[in-house]
């Protein structure tokens, strides 16, 4: 099935069915994108303490930037 044929078929469904199909497609596309991005990311071990430290540093930086 070509993309044009798919779109024509998709448009033949009721609005409710199109919404259901679109939601399922969206989930699949997002899953695929996540997998692609995850594959590009390096495997780095980081502890909860290191994560919290990064969050605290970011918050501190944001507060400093918002001060007059």
JSON list of C-alpha atoms in Angstrom, two decimals:
[
{"chain": "A", "resi": 1, "resn": "UNK", "atom": "CA", "xyz": [0.00, 0.00, 0.00]},
{"chain": "A", "resi": 2, "resn": "UNK", "atom": "CA", "xyz": [1.38, 3.37, -0.95]},
{"chain": "A", "resi": 3, "resn": "UNK", "atom": "CA", "xyz": [1.24, 6.34, 1.43]},
{"chain": "A", "resi": 4, "resn": "UNK", "atom": "CA", "xyz": [-1.43, 7.92, -0.78]},
{"chain": "A", "resi": 5, "resn": "UNK", "atom": "CA", "xyz": [-3.54, 4.75, -0.66]},
{"chain": "A", "resi": 6, "resn": "UNK", "atom": "CA", "xyz": [-3.11, 4.60, 3.09]},
{"chain": "A", "resi": 7, "resn": "UNK", "atom": "CA", "xyz": [-4.27, 8.19, 3.51]},
{"chain": "A", "resi": 8, "resn": "UNK", "atom": "CA", "xyz": [-7.29, 7.61, 1.27]},
{"chain": "A", "resi": 9, "resn": "UNK", "atom": "CA", "xyz": [-8.19, 4.51, 3.27]},
{"chain": "A", "resi": 10, "resn": "UNK", "atom": "CA", "xyz": [-7.64, 6.35, 6.54]},
{"chain": "A", "resi": 11, "resn": "UNK", "atom": "CA", "xyz": [-9.93, 9.17, 5.40]},
{"chain": "A", "resi": 12, "resn": "UNK", "atom": "CA", "xyz": [-12.69, 6.66, 4.65]},
{"chain": "A", "resi": 13, "resn": "UNK", "atom": "CA", "xyz": [-13.05, 5.83, 8.36]},
{"chain": "A", "resi": 14, "resn": "UNK", "atom": "CA", "xyz": [-15.36, 7.67, 10.72]},
{"chain": "A", "resi": 15, "resn": "UNK", "atom": "CA", "xyz": [-13.93, 10.53, 12.78]},
{"chain": "A", "resi": 16, "resn": "UNK", "atom": "CA", "xyz": [-13.96, 8.34, 15.90]},
{"chain": "A", "resi": 17, "resn": "UNK", "atom": "CA", "xyz": [-12.09, 5.53, 14.14]},
{"chain": "A", "resi": 18, "resn": "UNK", "atom": "CA", "xyz": [-9.57, 8.00, 12.65]},
{"chain": "A", "resi": 19, "resn": "UNK", "atom": "CA", "xyz": [-8.87, 9.31, 16.13]},
{"chain": "A", "resi": 20, "resn": "UNK", "atom": "CA", "xyz": [-8.32, 5.79, 17.46]},
{"chain": "A", "resi": 21, "resn": "UNK", "atom": "CA", "xyz": [-6.00, 4.95, 14.55]},
{"chain": "A", "resi": 22, "resn": "UNK", "atom": "CA", "xyz": [-4.13, 8.24, 14.88]},
{"chain": "A", "resi": 23, "resn": "UNK", "atom": "CA", "xyz": [-3.52, 7.68, 18.59]},
{"chain": "A", "resi": 24, "resn": "UNK", "atom": "CA", "xyz": [-2.13, 4.20, 17.93]},
{"chain": "A", "resi": 25, "resn": "UNK", "atom": "CA", "xyz": [0.11, 5.54, 15.17]},
{"chain": "A", "resi": 26, "resn": "UNK", "atom": "CA", "xyz": [1.31, 8.34, 17.42]},
{"chain": "A", "resi": 27, "resn": "UNK", "atom": "CA", "xyz": [2.31, 5.89, 20.15]},
{"chain": "A", "resi": 28, "resn": "UNK", "atom": "CA", "xyz": [4.18, 3.71, 17.65]},
{"chain": "A", "resi": 29, "resn": "UNK", "atom": "CA", "xyz": [5.99, 6.66, 16.11]},
{"chain": "A", "resi": 30, "resn": "UNK", "atom": "CA", "xyz": [6.98, 8.01, 19.52]},
{"chain": "A", "resi": 31, "resn": "UNK", "atom": "CA", "xyz": [8.19, 4.57, 20.58]},
{"chain": "A", "resi": 32, "resn": "UNK", "atom": "CA", "xyz": [10.28, 4.32, 17.41]},
{"chain": "A", "resi": 33, "resn": "UNK", "atom": "CA", "xyz": [11.74, 7.80, 17.94]},
{"chain": "A", "resi": 34, "resn": "UNK", "atom": "CA", "xyz": [12.58, 6.99, 21.55]},
{"chain": "A", "resi": 35, "resn": "UNK", "atom": "CA", "xyz": [14.34, 3.80, 20.50]},
{"chain": "A", "resi": 36, "resn": "UNK", "atom": "CA", "xyz": [16.36, 5.73, 17.90]},
{"chain": "A", "resi": 37, "resn": "UNK", "atom": "CA", "xyz": [17.38, 8.39, 20.41]},
{"chain": "A", "resi": 38, "resn": "UNK", "atom": "CA", "xyz": [18.13, 5.80, 23.08]},
{"chain": "A", "resi": 39, "resn": "UNK", "atom": "CA", "xyz": [20.41, 3.94, 20.68]},
{"chain": "A", "resi": 40, "resn": "UNK", "atom": "CA", "xyz": [22.37, 7.16, 20.05]},
{"chain": "A", "resi": 41, "resn": "UNK", "atom": "CA", "xyz": [22.89, 7.90, 23.73]},
{"chain": "A", "resi": 42, "resn": "UNK", "atom": "CA", "xyz": [25.97, 6.56, 25.45]},
{"chain": "A", "resi": 43, "resn": "UNK", "atom": "CA", "xyz": [25.49, 4.05, 28.25]},
{"chain": "A", "resi": 44, "resn": "UNK", "atom": "CA", "xyz": [26.51, 6.00, 31.33]},
{"chain": "A", "resi": 45, "resn": "UNK", "atom": "CA", "xyz": [26.03, 4.83, 34.86]},
{"chain": "A", "resi": 46, "resn": "UNK", "atom": "CA", "xyz": [24.84, 7.64, 37.11]},
{"chain": "A", "resi": 47, "resn": "UNK", "atom": "CA", "xyz": [23.76, 7.40, 40.71]},
{"chain": "A", "resi": 48, "resn": "UNK", "atom": "CA", "xyz": [20.67, 8.95, 42.22]},
{"chain": "A", "resi": 49, "resn": "UNK", "atom": "CA", "xyz": [22.95, 11.27, 44.17]},
{"chain": "A", "resi": 50, "resn": "UNK", "atom": "CA", "xyz": [24.59, 12.50, 40.96]},
{"chain": "A", "resi": 51, "resn": "UNK", "atom": "CA", "xyz": [21.19, 13.08, 39.38]},
{"chain": "A", "resi": 52, "resn": "UNK", "atom": "CA", "xyz": [20.01, 15.04, 42.41]},
{"chain": "A", "resi": 53, "resn": "UNK", "atom": "CA", "xyz": [23.23, 17.05, 42.38]},
{"chain": "A", "resi": 54, "resn": "UNK", "atom": "CA", "xyz": [22.65, 18.01, 38.74]},
{"chain": "A", "resi": 55, "resn": "UNK", "atom": "CA", "xyz": [19.05, 19.00, 39.51]},
{"chain": "A", "resi": 56, "resn": "UNK", "atom": "CA", "xyz": [20.17, 21.11, 42.45]},
{"chain": "A", "resi": 57, "resn": "UNK", "atom": "CA", "xyz": [22.83, 22.83, 40.35]},
{"chain": "A", "resi": 58, "resn": "UNK", "atom": "CA", "xyz": [20.31, 23.60, 37.62]},
{"chain": "A", "resi": 59, "resn": "UNK", "atom": "CA", "xyz": [17.81, 25.02, 40.12]},
{"chain": "A", "resi": 60, "resn": "UNK", "atom": "CA", "xyz": [20.52, 27.12, 41.72]},
{"chain": "A", "resi": 61, "resn": "UNK", "atom": "CA", "xyz": [21.54, 28.47, 38.31]},
{"chain": "A", "resi": 62, "resn": "UNK", "atom": "CA", "xyz": [17.92, 29.29, 37.44]},
{"chain": "A", "resi": 63, "resn": "UNK", "atom": "CA", "xyz": [17.43, 31.16, 40.71]},
{"chain": "A", "resi": 64, "resn": "UNK", "atom": "CA", "xyz": [20.65, 33.12, 40.16]},
{"chain": "A", "resi": 65, "resn": "UNK", "atom": "CA", "xyz": [19.55, 34.13, 36.66]},
{"chain": "A", "resi": 66, "resn": "UNK", "atom": "CA", "xyz": [16.12, 35.31, 37.85]},
{"chain": "A", "resi": 67, "resn": "UNK", "atom": "CA", "xyz": [17.54, 37.60, 40.52]},
{"chain": "A", "resi": 68, "resn": "UNK", "atom": "CA", "xyz": [17.78, 41.31, 39.59]}
]
